[in-house]
Amino acid sequence: MSSDPEQPSPVTPFAPMVPDGSHGGLLERDPELAAAAHAVDELVAGATAGGPVRGGILVYRGEAGIGKTTLLREIQRTARDRCTVLTARGGETLTSVPFHVTRQLLQPALDRFDEEDVRLLCGGHFDLLAPALGLAPPPSASAAPADPQGVRDGLAKLLERLADRLRDRPPVLLVDDAHWADAESLAWLDAFTRIRRDRRLPALVVLAHRPLSEGPQRTGVPAVLAALADRAVVTLGLHALTLDATAALARETLGGHADEPFCRELWSVTSGNPYETVELLAKARDRMLEPVAGSASLLRGLGAEARGGGLVARLEELGVGPTQLARAIAVLGADSTPGLLASLAGMNPTEVAEHAELLRQARIVTTRADREAQTGRAQGKPTGPDADPGTEDASTPTTTREPTHPESAPCEPAFPEPAHPEPTHLKPVHPGAANPSPAHLEFAHPLIASAVYGSMSPAARTALHGQAAWVLTAAGHGPAAVSRHLLEVHPDEDQDVVAQLRAAAVEHLAVGAPDAARRCLERALTEPPGPDAYATVLYELGCASLLTAPAATVRHLSSALGLPGLGDDLRIDATYRLAQALAHNNQLREAARVLAAEAARTPPGTDRRRLQAANFMYEGFQAVEEDGPARSRRLADLTAHFTGADNSERALLTVRGFDAMMRGEPADEVVRLCDLALVDGIPARGLGWTDPTWGFEIPSLTGIAYAFSDRPDQAGILFTEAVRAFEISGWSGAHLAFAHTLLGLVHRRRGNLPRAQHYLEEGLRLADRVGNGLPVHWDTACLLVDTLVARGRTAEARSVADHYSFGPPWPGAIVLPGGPSVLGRLLLAEGRVEEAVDTLEAAAEALVGRGRHHVVWAPWPLDLARALAPTDPDRAAGIAAEARAHAERIGTPTALGEALRCTALVADPPEARRLLTEAVAHLAASPSRYEEARAHLDLARATGSAAALAKATELAAACGASLHTPDAVTARASFHPPE
């Protein structure tokens, strides 16, 4: 550290250093550096050995100025020879910029690969991920919004593939000021750190941030940081310097003659804060203050200049020009290039350069060139015009330039510019702070940035943000980049502002940032829009919040529909989406009511049929319905002459086919309706799995109706395509979870119980990442409980039921398949017969009144008859006879075989043997291998046939079941099949 007062360093080290220290010269940071060194050693050892990687999360917490950035800089220095170091920093004024931190981390890394390699790293999701990474412009406004979960998962997998490519030098991600990171980037890091259940990450993630607020009710960024800390290898708090360390630093800076009273006063004034200590010592050095007791009284006044108002006063002493420039930097943040600063501050380039030099000498700002020069000195390399451009090894993308100032602007890119730059076909369209120019200006410390930004009056700050918006627009920046400034300006009925914010919302939705879109549209409403556009903006706001806040969507779309200004097409779509939001919010009855009311006002035609299809669907989805048979008759009458001429007819035919299946109508009719709803066996264009007009429910209903009509192959084709479509589109949340659930249903109906269990468990895993208590949780838990009971794993089934609260109170929507029926089956397996009977009788009451008699969808009569047979055989016989009648109407081999098995329970022995022989024949002709195995076992017990027992054993083994229990073909199989 120079002691020449005539040559002040343009920057001041952010944390105290002493020469030749064992840990890079940092004072009192040995435990923190040792933890990082151990984590890096573990990461490198795992990668070198070719075994499982051993990365993880490290978290450092501390107040502003406590030394977080210098600590990360030292970790960077020690790791760079063996690892690929990727760095980023959050920004106080950049928290609203989606994926700002992500781009800082990944843009420099990906810039080393050509476009083909980047596409490979994206795993087929380049079009989804490139806009979020700033490598491509957002899709057109007509494109469907990106699924936020899909973008997060895609970015997590991209980083995993990148880590695999860099296995010889595994990645270390350093994120400084993570408390100011954007929510989207933190959600990505959270997703990445969850990709391995054993927490063996392929990279080391190091976060530094200020202390979090206390309390369990954290939300947003604090909640994600707390979750990351919960999974961290270690979380360490940084503490202030002791008196001894402060004295050592004073003597190193000002000379060994610094006496004890001076050092004690220095420690008292700064409270041991490293940044304030270094700044105060620099000022003392500049003033040539003798470090003795007689000068101690001057320290408090000097210290005030480094904080808050004192710092601002020191800035203003430099003059109007430097003050204006500093304020422009505070507003522009990562966009503080000389050209933009000149436009915003109203200066010419020469004035910007002169004022910037004054700010540098006052240790208020720094530049990228300063940091590069300091990096060269730290590495013992020549700097300046005579430096060898080939000094740094540019042959491999593994080193990173080191920032020179504490908590100064964004950490450096991970890869130096090569001596002979390689061509690349991908140039960032949103480089931001990921690729700052050498003259890019930034504050020397976040405390300075906060002080300067806060020193402006609200009016001045707002005006400067407004000017910044137009400067960026004139420079060609897109609406999303401009929007963070427009969010800060006062409403003024400016329709250009409204238009910019609406365009920014479209861009945010396209990159998977619906919360950012919501902020823009909420701000647009306060401008406000003109009367002709107000309802449309409300509609856009409702659509933006559909995935993340159904209740808000209901409020906004209801308001939009109550105002003039929506065209006919938007009004129909707003009603449809409002119903979707109400349904997601467990308000199915209100969803159906809204649709019915709008359908009544809509002239006959496609739009009206679209509303009617959704209305019938949501009415049918209700767990309780006033007059289900009447609704079914209206639906049957409406669709009686439909041929599937257009998508509105196909959608209604689908709903009719599903309703017919639930009612137990002949399976041939159900299949005919489903066939009409498809085109060449697949959903028609516009009715596909990811089509935003109709939603995924329509093809789902078709496949479910097929599955319960003994057509699991057709259902499997549809549901396999659902998984593919969702994965291609990056829909990796509840949609993909439900697709796995539907595939689990197909395998359950085929009798492949282990494979069904696999898909259902994966469906729950995917659903758990999205939230709790979702409809997909109910459906998947129901099917998994049914599958586990069939396998004989009653304890596991109970564990699933308890974990997901599977049981009363039931949700407002039906559960796939009949939830109460499956719960009754679980209770019987547990030997809780009385509870099972009560549950099954309640299921009967709910379904019979609605005319729903499908004995495979809701097998309550089969299980209730079995439960009652020992104590009330007459009633059991009546229930079995009625179930057989419904099965004969349905006509599928599975329904007939199961009903005959049930009837045999209460028949005399000769009749029972005849019925079971007939049941075996029906089930052998069905796709239901598990039910066939049970029928063979029943026949073996009734006849003593060794052949029937052998066949039952063979089938049970093929199904992943066993015959260890005396009462049924249930299993205690102990294996899970590979995917």
Coordinates of N, CA, C and O in Angstrom, one line a residue, residues 543-684:
C543 N -53.4 -11.9 -17.4 CA -52.7 -13.0 -18.0 C -51.3 -13.2 -17.5 O -50.8 -14.3 -17.4
A544 N -50.6 -12.1 -17.2 CA -49.2 -12.2 -16.7 C -49.1 -12.9 -15.4 O -48.1 -13.5 -15.1
S545 N -50.2 -12.7 -14.5 CA -50.1 -13.3 -13.2 C -50.8 -14.7 -13.1 O -50.9 -15.2 -12.0
L546 N -51.2 -15.2 -14.2 CA -52.0 -16.5 -14.2 C -51.2 -17.6 -13.6 O -51.7 -18.4 -12.8
L547 N -49.9 -17.7 -13.9 CA -49.1 -18.8 -13.4 C -48.7 -18.7 -12.0 O -48.5 -19.6 -11.3
T548 N -48.6 -17.4 -11.5 CA -48.0 -17.2 -10.2 C -49.0 -16.7 -9.2 O -48.7 -16.9 -8.0
A549 N -50.1 -16.1 -9.6 CA -51.0 -15.5 -8.6 C -52.4 -15.6 -9.2 O -53.0 -14.6 -9.7
P550 N -53.0 -16.8 -9.1 CA -54.4 -17.0 -9.6 C -55.4 -16.0 -9.0 O -56.3 -15.5 -9.7
A551 N -55.2 -15.7 -7.7 CA -56.2 -14.8 -7.1 C -56.1 -13.4 -7.7 O -57.1 -12.7 -7.9
A552 N -54.8 -12.9 -8.0 CA -54.7 -11.6 -8.6 C -55.2 -11.6 -10.0 O -55.8 -10.7 -10.5
T553 N -55.0 -12.8 -10.7 CA -55.6 -12.9 -12.1 C -57.1 -12.7 -12.0 O -57.7 -12.0 -12.9
V554 N -57.8 -13.3 -11.1 CA -59.2 -13.2 -10.9 C -59.6 -11.8 -10.8 O -60.6 -11.3 -11.4
R555 N -58.9 -11.1 -9.9 CA -59.2 -9.7 -9.7 C -59.1 -8.8 -10.9 O -60.0 -8.0 -11.3
H556 N -58.0 -9.0 -11.6 CA -57.7 -8.1 -12.8 C -58.6 -8.5 -13.9 O -59.1 -7.5 -14.6
L557 N -58.8 -9.7 -14.2 CA -59.7 -10.1 -15.3 C -61.1 -9.7 -15.1 O -61.9 -9.3 -16.0
S558 N -61.6 -9.9 -13.8 CA -62.9 -9.5 -13.5 C -63.1 -8.0 -13.7 O -64.1 -7.6 -14.3
S559 N -62.1 -7.2 -13.3 CA -62.2 -5.8 -13.5 C -62.2 -5.5 -15.0 O -63.0 -4.6 -15.5
A560 N -61.3 -6.1 -15.8 CA -61.3 -5.9 -17.2 C -62.6 -6.2 -17.9 O -63.1 -5.4 -18.8
L561 N -63.3 -7.3 -17.5 CA -64.5 -7.6 -18.1 C -65.7 -6.7 -17.7 O -66.7 -6.6 -18.4
G562 N -65.5 -6.0 -16.6 CA -66.5 -5.0 -16.2 C -66.3 -3.6 -16.8 O -67.1 -2.7 -16.5
L563 N -65.3 -3.4 -17.7 CA -65.1 -2.1 -18.3 C -65.3 -2.2 -19.8 O -65.1 -3.3 -20.4
P564 N -65.6 -1.1 -20.4 CA -65.7 -1.1 -21.9 C -64.3 -1.1 -22.5 O -63.3 -0.7 -21.8
G565 N -64.1 -1.5 -23.7 CA -62.8 -1.4 -24.3 C -62.3 -2.7 -24.8 O -61.3 -2.7 -25.6
L566 N -62.8 -3.8 -24.3 CA -62.3 -5.1 -24.7 C -63.0 -5.5 -26.0 O -64.2 -5.5 -26.1
G567 N -62.2 -5.9 -27.0 CA -62.9 -6.4 -28.3 C -63.5 -7.7 -28.0 O -63.2 -8.4 -27.0
D568 N -64.2 -8.2 -29.0 CA -64.9 -9.5 -28.8 C -64.0 -10.7 -28.5 O -64.2 -11.5 -27.6
D569 N -62.9 -10.7 -29.3 CA -61.9 -11.8 -29.1 C -61.3 -11.7 -27.7 O -61.1 -12.8 -27.1
L570 N -60.9 -10.6 -27.3 CA -60.2 -10.4 -26.0 C -61.2 -10.7 -24.9 O -60.8 -11.3 -23.9
R571 N -62.5 -10.4 -25.1 CA -63.5 -10.6 -24.1 C -63.7 -12.1 -23.9 O -63.8 -12.6 -22.7
I572 N -63.7 -12.9 -25.0 CA -63.9 -14.3 -24.9 C -62.7 -14.9 -24.2 O -62.8 -15.8 -23.3
D573 N -61.5 -14.5 -24.6 CA -60.3 -15.0 -24.0 C -60.1 -14.7 -22.6 O -59.7 -15.5 -21.7
A574 N -60.5 -13.4 -22.2 CA -60.5 -13.0 -20.8 C -61.4 -13.8 -20.0 O -61.0 -14.2 -18.8
T575 N -62.6 -14.1 -20.5 CA -63.5 -15.0 -19.7 C -62.9 -16.4 -19.5 O -63.0 -17.0 -18.4
Y576 N -62.4 -16.9 -20.6 CA -61.8 -18.3 -20.5 C -60.7 -18.3 -19.5 O -60.6 -19.3 -18.7
R577 N -59.8 -17.3 -19.5 CA -58.6 -17.3 -18.6 C -59.1 -17.0 -17.2 O -58.5 -17.5 -16.2
L578 N -60.1 -16.2 -17.0 CA -60.7 -16.0 -15.7 C -61.2 -17.3 -15.1 O -61.0 -17.6 -13.9
A579 N -61.9 -18.1 -16.0 CA -62.4 -19.4 -15.5 C -61.2 -20.3 -15.1 O -61.3 -21.0 -14.1
Q580 N -60.1 -20.3 -15.9 CA -59.0 -21.1 -15.6 C -58.4 -20.7 -14.2 O -58.1 -21.5 -13.4
A581 N -58.3 -19.4 -14.0 CA -57.7 -18.9 -12.7 C -58.7 -19.3 -11.5 O -58.2 -19.7 -10.5
L582 N -60.0 -19.1 -11.7 CA -60.9 -19.5 -10.7 C -60.8 -21.0 -10.4 O -60.8 -21.4 -9.2
A583 N -60.6 -21.8 -11.4 CA -60.5 -23.3 -11.2 C -59.2 -23.6 -10.5 O -59.2 -24.4 -9.6
H584 N -58.1 -22.9 -10.9 CA -56.8 -23.1 -10.2 C -56.9 -22.7 -8.7 O -56.2 -23.1 -7.9
N585 N -57.8 -21.7 -8.5 CA -58.0 -21.2 -7.1 C -59.1 -22.0 -6.4 O -59.6 -21.5 -5.3
N586 N -59.4 -23.2 -6.9 CA -60.4 -24.0 -6.2 C -61.8 -23.4 -6.2 O -62.6 -23.6 -5.2
Q587 N -62.2 -22.6 -7.2 CA -63.5 -22.0 -7.3 C -64.2 -22.5 -8.5 O -64.5 -21.7 -9.4
L588 N -64.4 -23.8 -8.6 CA -64.9 -24.3 -9.9 C -66.4 -23.9 -10.1 O -66.7 -23.6 -11.3
R589 N -67.1 -23.8 -9.1 CA -68.5 -23.3 -9.3 C -68.6 -21.9 -9.9 O -69.4 -21.7 -10.8
E590 N -67.8 -21.0 -9.4 CA -67.7 -19.7 -9.9 C -67.2 -19.7 -11.3 O -67.7 -18.9 -12.2
A591 N -66.2 -20.5 -11.6 CA -65.7 -20.6 -13.0 C -66.8 -21.0 -13.9 O -66.9 -20.4 -15.0
A592 N -67.5 -22.0 -13.6 CA -68.6 -22.5 -14.4 C -69.7 -21.4 -14.6 O -70.2 -21.2 -15.7
R593 N -70.0 -20.6 -13.5 CA -71.0 -19.6 -13.6 C -70.6 -18.5 -14.5 O -71.3 -18.0 -15.4
V594 N -69.3 -18.0 -14.4 CA -68.8 -17.0 -15.3 C -68.9 -17.4 -16.8 O -69.3 -16.6 -17.6
L595 N -68.5 -18.6 -17.0 CA -68.5 -19.1 -18.4 C -70.0 -19.2 -19.0 O -70.2 -18.8 -20.1
A596 N -70.9 -19.6 -18.1 CA -72.3 -19.8 -18.6 C -72.8 -18.4 -18.9 O -73.6 -18.2 -19.9
A597 N -72.5 -17.4 -18.0 CA -73.1 -16.1 -18.2 C -72.6 -15.5 -19.5 O -73.3 -14.9 -20.3
E598 N -71.3 -15.6 -19.8 CA -70.7 -15.0 -21.0 C -71.2 -15.8 -22.2 O -71.4 -15.2 -23.3
A599 N -71.3 -17.1 -22.1 CA -71.8 -17.9 -23.2 C -73.2 -17.5 -23.6 O -73.6 -17.4 -24.8
A600 N -74.0 -17.1 -22.6 CA -75.4 -16.7 -22.9 C -75.5 -15.4 -23.7 O -76.4 -15.1 -24.4
R601 N -74.4 -14.6 -23.5 CA -74.4 -13.3 -24.2 C -73.7 -13.4 -25.6 O -73.7 -12.4 -26.3
T602 N -73.1 -14.5 -25.8 CA -72.3 -14.7 -27.1 C -73.1 -15.3 -28.2 O -73.8 -16.3 -27.9
P603 N -73.1 -14.7 -29.4 CA -73.9 -15.3 -30.5 C -73.4 -16.8 -30.7 O -72.3 -17.1 -30.5
P604 N -74.3 -17.6 -31.3 CA -73.9 -19.0 -31.7 C -72.7 -19.0 -32.6 O -72.5 -18.1 -33.4
G605 N -71.9 -20.0 -32.4 CA -70.7 -20.1 -33.2 C -69.5 -20.6 -32.4 O -69.7 -21.1 -31.3
T606 N -68.3 -20.5 -33.0 CA -67.1 -21.0 -32.4 C -66.8 -20.5 -31.0 O -66.5 -21.2 -30.1
D607 N -66.9 -19.1 -30.9 CA -66.7 -18.5 -29.6 C -67.6 -19.1 -28.5 O -67.2 -19.4 -27.4
R608 N -68.9 -19.2 -28.8 CA -69.8 -19.7 -27.9 C -69.5 -21.1 -27.5 O -69.6 -21.5 -26.3
R609 N -69.2 -21.9 -28.5 CA -68.9 -23.3 -28.2 C -67.6 -23.4 -27.3 O -67.5 -24.3 -26.5
R610 N -66.7 -22.5 -27.5 CA -65.5 -22.6 -26.7 C -65.9 -22.3 -25.2 O -65.4 -23.0 -24.3
L611 N -66.7 -21.4 -25.0 CA -67.2 -21.1 -23.6 C -68.0 -22.2 -23.1 O -67.9 -22.6 -21.9
Q612 N -68.8 -22.8 -23.9 CA -69.7 -23.9 -23.5 C -68.8 -25.2 -23.1 O -69.1 -25.8 -22.1
A613 N -67.8 -25.4 -23.9 CA -66.9 -26.6 -23.6 C -66.3 -26.4 -22.2 O -66.3 -27.3 -21.4
A614 N -65.8 -25.2 -21.9 CA -65.2 -25.0 -20.6 C -66.2 -25.0 -19.5 O -65.9 -25.5 -18.4
N615 N -67.4 -24.5 -19.8 CA -68.4 -24.5 -18.8 C -68.8 -25.9 -18.4 O -68.9 -26.3 -17.2
F616 N -69.1 -26.8 -19.4 CA -69.4 -28.2 -19.1 C -68.3 -28.9 -18.4 O -68.5 -29.7 -17.5
M617 N -67.0 -28.6 -18.8 CA -65.9 -29.2 -18.2 C -65.8 -28.9 -16.7 O -65.6 -29.8 -15.9
Y618 N -65.8 -27.6 -16.4 CA -65.7 -27.2 -15.0 C -66.9 -27.6 -14.1 O -66.7 -27.9 -12.9
E619 N -68.1 -27.7 -14.7 CA -69.2 -28.2 -14.0 C -69.0 -29.7 -13.6 O -69.3 -30.2 -12.5
G620 N -68.4 -30.4 -14.6 CA -68.2 -31.8 -14.4 C -67.1 -32.1 -13.4 O -67.0 -33.1 -12.8
F621 N -66.1 -31.1 -13.3 CA -65.0 -31.3 -12.4 C -65.3 -31.1 -11.0 O -64.6 -31.5 -10.1
Q622 N -66.5 -30.5 -10.7 CA -66.8 -30.2 -9.3 C -67.1 -31.5 -8.5 O -67.6 -32.5 -9.0
A623 N -66.6 -31.5 -7.3 CA -66.8 -32.7 -6.5 C -68.3 -32.8 -6.1 O -68.7 -34.0 -5.9
V624 N -68.9 -31.7 -6.0 CA -70.4 -31.7 -5.6 C -71.1 -30.9 -6.7 O -70.7 -29.8 -7.0
E625 N -72.2 -31.5 -7.2 CA -73.0 -30.8 -8.2 C -74.4 -31.0 -8.0 O -74.9 -32.0 -7.5
E626 N -75.2 -29.9 -8.2 CA -76.6 -29.9 -7.8 C -77.4 -30.9 -8.7 O -78.3 -31.6 -8.2
D627 N -77.2 -30.9 -10.0 CA -78.0 -31.8 -10.9 C -77.1 -32.3 -12.0 O -77.2 -31.8 -13.2
G628 N -76.2 -33.2 -11.7 CA -75.3 -33.8 -12.7 C -76.0 -34.4 -13.8 O -75.6 -34.2 -15.0
P629 N -77.0 -35.3 -13.6 CA -77.7 -35.9 -14.7 C -78.3 -34.9 -15.7 O -78.2 -35.1 -17.0
A630 N -78.8 -33.8 -15.2 CA -79.4 -32.8 -16.2 C -78.3 -32.2 -17.0 O -78.5 -31.9 -18.2
R631 N -77.2 -31.9 -16.4 CA -76.0 -31.3 -17.1 C -75.6 -32.3 -18.2 O -75.3 -31.9 -19.4
S632 N -75.5 -33.6 -17.8 CA -75.1 -34.6 -18.8 C -76.0 -34.7 -20.0 O -75.6 -34.8 -21.1
R633 N -77.3 -34.5 -19.7 CA -78.3 -34.6 -20.8 C -78.2 -33.4 -21.7 O -78.2 -33.5 -22.9
R634 N -77.9 -32.2 -21.1 CA -77.7 -31.0 -22.0 C -76.5 -31.2 -22.9 O -76.5 -30.8 -24.0
L635 N -75.5 -31.7 -22.3 CA -74.2 -31.9 -23.0 C -74.4 -32.9 -24.2 O -74.0 -32.7 -25.3
A636 N -75.1 -34.0 -23.8 CA -75.4 -35.0 -24.9 C -76.2 -34.5 -26.0 O -76.0 -34.7 -27.2
D637 N -77.2 -33.7 -25.7 CA -78.1 -33.1 -26.7 C -77.3 -32.1 -27.6 O -77.5 -32.1 -28.8
L638 N -76.5 -31.3 -26.9 CA -75.7 -30.3 -27.7 C -74.8 -31.0 -28.7 O -74.6 -30.5 -29.8
T639 N -74.2 -32.1 -28.3 CA -73.1 -32.7 -29.2 C -73.7 -33.9 -30.0 O -72.9 -34.5 -30.7
A640 N -75.0 -34.1 -30.0 CA -75.5 -35.3 -30.6 C -75.2 -35.4 -32.1 O -75.0 -36.5 -32.6
H641 N -75.1 -34.2 -32.8 CA -74.9 -34.3 -34.2 C -73.5 -33.7 -34.6 O -73.3 -33.4 -35.8
F642 N -72.7 -33.5 -33.6 CA -71.3 -33.0 -33.9 C -70.5 -34.1 -34.7 O -70.6 -35.3 -34.4
T643 N -69.7 -33.6 -35.6 CA -68.8 -34.5 -36.3 C -67.3 -34.2 -36.1 O -66.5 -34.8 -36.8
G644 N -67.0 -33.2 -35.3 CA -65.7 -32.8 -35.1 C -65.2 -31.9 -36.2 O -64.1 -31.9 -36.7
A645 N -66.1 -31.0 -36.7 CA -65.8 -30.2 -37.9 C -64.8 -29.1 -37.6 O -64.1 -28.7 -38.5
D646 N -64.7 -28.7 -36.3 CA -63.7 -27.7 -35.9 C -63.3 -27.9 -34.5 O -63.8 -28.8 -33.8
N647 N -62.4 -27.1 -34.0 CA -61.9 -27.4 -32.7 C -62.9 -27.2 -31.6 O -62.8 -27.8 -30.5
S648 N -63.8 -26.3 -31.8 CA -64.8 -26.1 -30.8 C -65.7 -27.3 -30.6 O -66.1 -27.7 -29.5
E649 N -66.1 -27.9 -31.8 CA -66.8 -29.2 -31.7 C -66.0 -30.3 -31.1 O -66.5 -31.1 -30.3
R650 N -64.7 -30.4 -31.5 CA -63.8 -31.4 -30.9 C -63.7 -31.3 -29.4 O -63.7 -32.3 -28.7
A651 N -63.6 -30.0 -28.9 CA -63.5 -29.8 -27.5 C -64.7 -30.3 -26.8 O -64.7 -31.0 -25.7
L652 N -65.9 -30.0 -27.3 CA -67.1 -30.4 -26.7 C -67.3 -31.9 -26.8 O -67.8 -32.5 -25.8
L653 N -66.9 -32.5 -27.9 CA -66.9 -34.0 -28.0 C -66.0 -34.6 -26.9 O -66.4 -35.7 -26.4
T654 N -64.9 -34.0 -26.7 CA -64.0 -34.5 -25.7 C -64.6 -34.5 -24.3 O -64.6 -35.5 -23.5
V655 N -65.2 -33.4 -23.9 CA -65.9 -33.3 -22.7 C -67.1 -34.3 -22.6 O -67.3 -34.9 -21.5
R656 N -67.8 -34.4 -23.7 CA -68.9 -35.4 -23.7 C -68.4 -36.8 -23.5 O -69.0 -37.6 -22.8
G657 N -67.3 -37.2 -24.2 CA -66.7 -38.5 -24.0 C -66.3 -38.8 -22.6 O -66.5 -39.9 -22.1
F658 N -65.6 -37.8 -22.0 CA -65.2 -38.0 -20.6 C -66.4 -38.1 -19.7 O -66.4 -39.0 -18.8
D659 N -67.4 -37.3 -19.9 CA -68.6 -37.4 -19.0 C -69.3 -38.8 -19.2 O -69.8 -39.4 -18.3
A660 N -69.4 -39.3 -20.5 CA -70.0 -40.6 -20.8 C -69.2 -41.7 -20.1 O -69.8 -42.6 -19.5
M661 N -67.9 -41.6 -20.0 CA -67.1 -42.6 -19.3 C -67.4 -42.6 -17.9 O -67.6 -43.6 -17.2
M662 N -67.4 -41.4 -17.3 CA -67.7 -41.3 -15.8 C -69.1 -41.8 -15.5 O -69.3 -42.4 -14.4
R663 N -70.0 -41.7 -16.4 CA -71.4 -42.1 -16.1 C -71.5 -43.6 -16.3 O -72.6 -44.2 -16.0
G664 N -70.5 -44.3 -16.9 CA -70.6 -45.7 -17.1 C -71.4 -46.0 -18.4 O -72.0 -47.1 -18.5
E665 N -71.4 -45.1 -19.4 CA -72.0 -45.4 -20.7 C -71.2 -46.4 -21.4 O -70.0 -46.7 -21.1
P666 N -71.7 -47.1 -22.4 CA -71.0 -48.1 -23.2 C -69.6 -47.6 -23.6 O -69.5 -46.5 -24.2
A667 N -68.6 -48.4 -23.4 CA -67.2 -48.0 -23.8 C -67.1 -47.7 -25.2 O -66.3 -46.8 -25.7
D668 N -67.8 -48.4 -26.1 CA -67.7 -48.2 -27.5 C -68.2 -46.8 -27.9 O -67.6 -46.2 -28.8
E669 N -69.2 -46.3 -27.2 CA -69.6 -44.9 -27.5 C -68.6 -43.9 -27.0 O -68.3 -42.9 -27.6
V670 N -68.0 -44.2 -25.8 CA -67.0 -43.3 -25.3 C -65.8 -43.2 -26.3 O -65.3 -42.2 -26.6
V671 N -65.4 -44.4 -26.8 CA -64.3 -44.4 -27.8 C -64.6 -43.7 -29.1 O -63.8 -43.0 -29.6
R672 N -65.9 -43.9 -29.5 CA -66.3 -43.2 -30.7 C -66.2 -41.7 -30.6 O -65.7 -41.0 -31.4
L673 N -66.7 -41.2 -29.4 CA -66.6 -39.7 -29.2 C -65.2 -39.2 -29.1 O -64.8 -38.2 -29.7
C674 N -64.3 -40.0 -28.5 CA -62.9 -39.6 -28.4 C -62.2 -39.6 -29.7 O -61.4 -38.8 -30.1
D675 N -62.6 -40.6 -30.5 CA -62.0 -40.7 -31.9 C -62.4 -39.5 -32.7 O -61.6 -38.9 -33.5
L676 N -63.7 -39.1 -32.6 CA -64.1 -37.9 -33.3 C -63.4 -36.6 -32.8 O -63.2 -35.7 -33.6
A677 N -63.0 -36.6 -31.6 CA -62.3 -35.4 -31.1 C -60.9 -35.3 -31.5 O -60.2 -34.2 -31.4
L678 N -60.3 -36.4 -32.1 CA -58.9 -36.3 -32.6 C -58.9 -36.3 -34.1 O -59.9 -36.5 -34.8
V679 N -57.7 -36.0 -34.6 CA -57.5 -36.0 -36.1 C -56.4 -37.0 -36.3 O -55.2 -36.8 -35.9
D680 N -56.7 -38.1 -37.0 CA -55.7 -39.1 -37.2 C -55.1 -39.6 -35.9 O -53.9 -39.9 -35.9
G681 N -55.9 -39.7 -34.9 CA -55.4 -40.3 -33.6 C -54.6 -39.3 -32.7 O -54.2 -39.7 -31.7
I682 N -54.5 -38.1 -33.1 CA -53.7 -37.1 -32.3 C -54.6 -35.8 -32.2 O -55.5 -35.6 -33.0
P683 N -54.3 -35.0 -31.2 CA -55.0 -33.7 -31.1 C -54.9 -32.9 -32.3 O -53.8 -32.8 -32.9
A684 N -56.0 -32.2 -32.7 CA -55.9 -31.3 -33.9 C -55.0 -30.1 -33.6 O -54.8 -29.8 -32.4

